[in-house]
Amino acid sequence: MNRRLVNQDSVNKLHMTSFNKILVVLSLVLFFCSCADKGVIKVKNVEEFNVAVKNALPGDVIQMANGVWKNTELKFDAKGTAENPIQLVVEERGKVKLEGQSRINISGEHLIVNGLVFTNGHTPASEVISFKKKKGVYANNCRVTECVIDNYNPIERMESTYWVSLYGKNNRVDHCYLVDKRNKGVTMAVRMVDEACRENNHRIDHNYFGYRQNLGANGGETLRIGTSHYSLSTSATQVDSNYFESCDGEHEIISNKSCGNQFIDNTFYECRGTLTYRHGNDNVSKGNFFIGNNKEYTGGIRIINKRNKAINNYFSDLKGYRFRGSLVIMNGVPNSAINRYHQVDGGVFANNTFVNCDHIQLCSGSDEERSAVPINSVIENNVFYHDNSDNIFTVFDDISGIEFKKNIIGKNLKNIDNKLTVTNLKVIENEFGFKIPQVEEGIGSTLVKPAATADNTGVSWYPKAKGEMQFNTGKTIEVKAGVNTLFDAIVTSQTGDVIVLSESGDYVMDKMMELTHPITIKSATKEIKPVIKSSKAEMFLIANGGGLKLQGIEINGAESPDYAGNSMVSTSHYSMNCNYKFLMEDCQVTDLDVNHSFDFLKVYKNTMADSILIRNCQFSNITGNIMLLNKEKDDLGIYNAEYVVIENSEFKDVKGSVLNLYRGGTDESTFGPALKIDGCVLSNVGFGKRNKTGSAIYTHGVQVNNISNLKIDNSHYLDLYMTNGEPITNLTNIEINNSKGFKYNNQSFTANGVKVNGSVF
């Protein structure tokens, strides 16, 4: 029976026997049963899906069967109506997973996609969810809701993919859960590639964007609207009620590159970076919460271009400086090209509240090129309070083009040329845990709690889990000395396990130890002295997803093969899309001298350490380098480690460098590296003929250099080379004896028997 062509009148006119009447009654029962399930088309594979889409009519529902759909490319091209959209749903939410190389392309009119989960793989193309069939054929009036993309990344770190790309007009993405993007490329983008995609009126709402690790390169935005090429065109996209948590890919969490967009009632929780009006005019942000919890590089809103506004937002405990400040108003470039910095003109920054935010930056980026100061702008009715700092304002250039009206600051804060009203602010903590300065009505933000939370965004049926690397969270495994006993323990270990070396003696391996998850190896007590030796060219290899923590052990190179270029710790030789950590405390490293160029830690291109820590360690008799973090030589602002910390350690008879930390290029989208050296001693370091830097310590383009209590004896240069941005260099109690001295930006200084203090040599 054709459920669309039943003619009840013809049935009633039939001359029927009793038997025929029974048949008709049964047929009508079946028909009405089918009507109860009208338009639900169940599909079990791509072939059935394609047939269902081809024949779909307004009101139909295509239902994907439970299970893993591997290497599945869905092309959802159909036309519903506003009253009767065509829907793609799943049999049970959370039980339909697209894995391997899968994706979906949506095109047509009035389509709804609901409940898809992408995991355990990556897109075979450039996008996971695309509102496009091909160039010029887009989706309009379509919706993607309650979908999940979780760690769906290619292994190649610098391969660029987008997770969600909106084309066409009047589309919506809502209540989706998008977490753990690790490779280059924007998490979600509004693509304005032609007129059919401009003035699009898209809505992006109630989504959960989470845990985007630091990319260490440009291209790590969480959300981008437009590009510089189309940045003076109108997008008219509304971004509201979304929750951004630990979105740390680069310093533009949201990169606005178009006109007429609204950012309303979003929450930015512990995100390194800012909502950035990078290009475009007439954009508004209001009702947003920026909560830093004193995490480094957390920021608020950065303003460029014309008639952009920030109104009634709440900012708390943000630590970011320079381009990552809580409020950053940029200088522009006179007669700027479309892809550079247009002058701030007609900006309005009103009724915002700033509580314990460290940096308000005015005319930021001022230099010979960016010399166009803000004009025709106003900062009014804002409140600035800080309970442990007296100086939060930095003015880099002429601010006469900014009018200050009715702004309140706490009495402990330094004023800006008496432009702000100083008040003995009373601050209360409201029932939601937020500090609210008590001011007269009409001053500061009216917000009392975030509209968007972790609980009311994303999906309810998929677990929200933080994918952060954790040491010391698993079981304890005791290991005795012997051949491959440590190797066997590592093979059977799991994430966060602690391997305890329970007796003094040699732990010898004739196999390379590949680490695919974070693991700790430690001595049972301070009295026990375990020694790790290996007959492989690499002792530990940190693979993708791996991490290593060493405590209280000795590493000895006596059993290593007689090869040049050995290393004790190495990253994967191939690209890693997962950042790693390497921590080392109370350890000794000796006799890496079987051949030349025997390094301790060696990394490879397209690998990134969140942190490398060496504390209370001794290194001696080494023919190579201690740490080579210099494999990103393309000068694109990319580097190999975000934080490098060396504390209370000694380095003796090292032919290479203790550290070679390199970041080249002039890109301003990244944060680091950041280096801390404190309480260390260098003796006879850097004089090997294969030491390519000619230095005992060499840094290039490092954004933060904090070096203190460093003693250098009979060693090569301390060589610091500053490049782009506004690098911070703090030197305290640097003692150099019988050594080459130091270099700063290729200028050499002799410093025998003197102490160096200060921020400039």
Coordinates of N, CA and C in Angstrom, one line a residue, residues 74 77 108 164-165 245 357-358 363 430 474 549 553 624 728:
L74 N 28.7 10.9 4.5 CA 27.3 11.2 4.3 C 27.0 12.4 3.5
D77 N 21.7 15.8 1.1 CA 21.3 16.9 0.1 C 19.8 16.7 -0.2
G108 N 21.0 22.0 0.7 CA 19.6 22.0 0.5 C 18.9 23.0 1.4
V164 N 33.7 22.2 12.0 CA 32.4 22.6 11.5 C 32.6 23.8 10.7
S165 N 32.1 23.8 9.4 CA 32.1 25.0 8.5 C 30.7 25.3 8.1
E245 N 35.7 26.4 27.4 CA 36.5 26.0 28.6 C 37.9 25.5 28.1
C357 N 41.7 41.8 37.5 CA 42.3 41.6 36.2 C 43.5 42.4 36.1
D358 N 44.6 41.8 35.7 CA 46.0 42.4 35.8 C 46.3 43.5 34.8
C363 N 46.2 51.5 23.4 CA 47.1 51.7 22.2 C 48.1 50.5 22.2
N430 N 28.7 37.6 45.7 CA 27.3 37.2 45.7 C 27.0 35.8 45.9
G474 N 47.4 6.6 38.6 CA 47.1 5.2 38.4 C 47.7 4.3 39.5
K549 N 57.8 11.2 33.7 CA 58.3 11.8 34.9 C 59.3 10.9 35.6
I553 N 66.5 8.9 40.3 CA 67.2 7.8 39.6 C 68.5 8.3 39.0
G624 N 77.2 15.7 23.9 CA 76.2 16.4 23.1 C 75.6 17.6 23.9
I728 N 59.8 39.7 27.5 CA 60.2 40.1 28.9 C 61.5 39.4 29.2

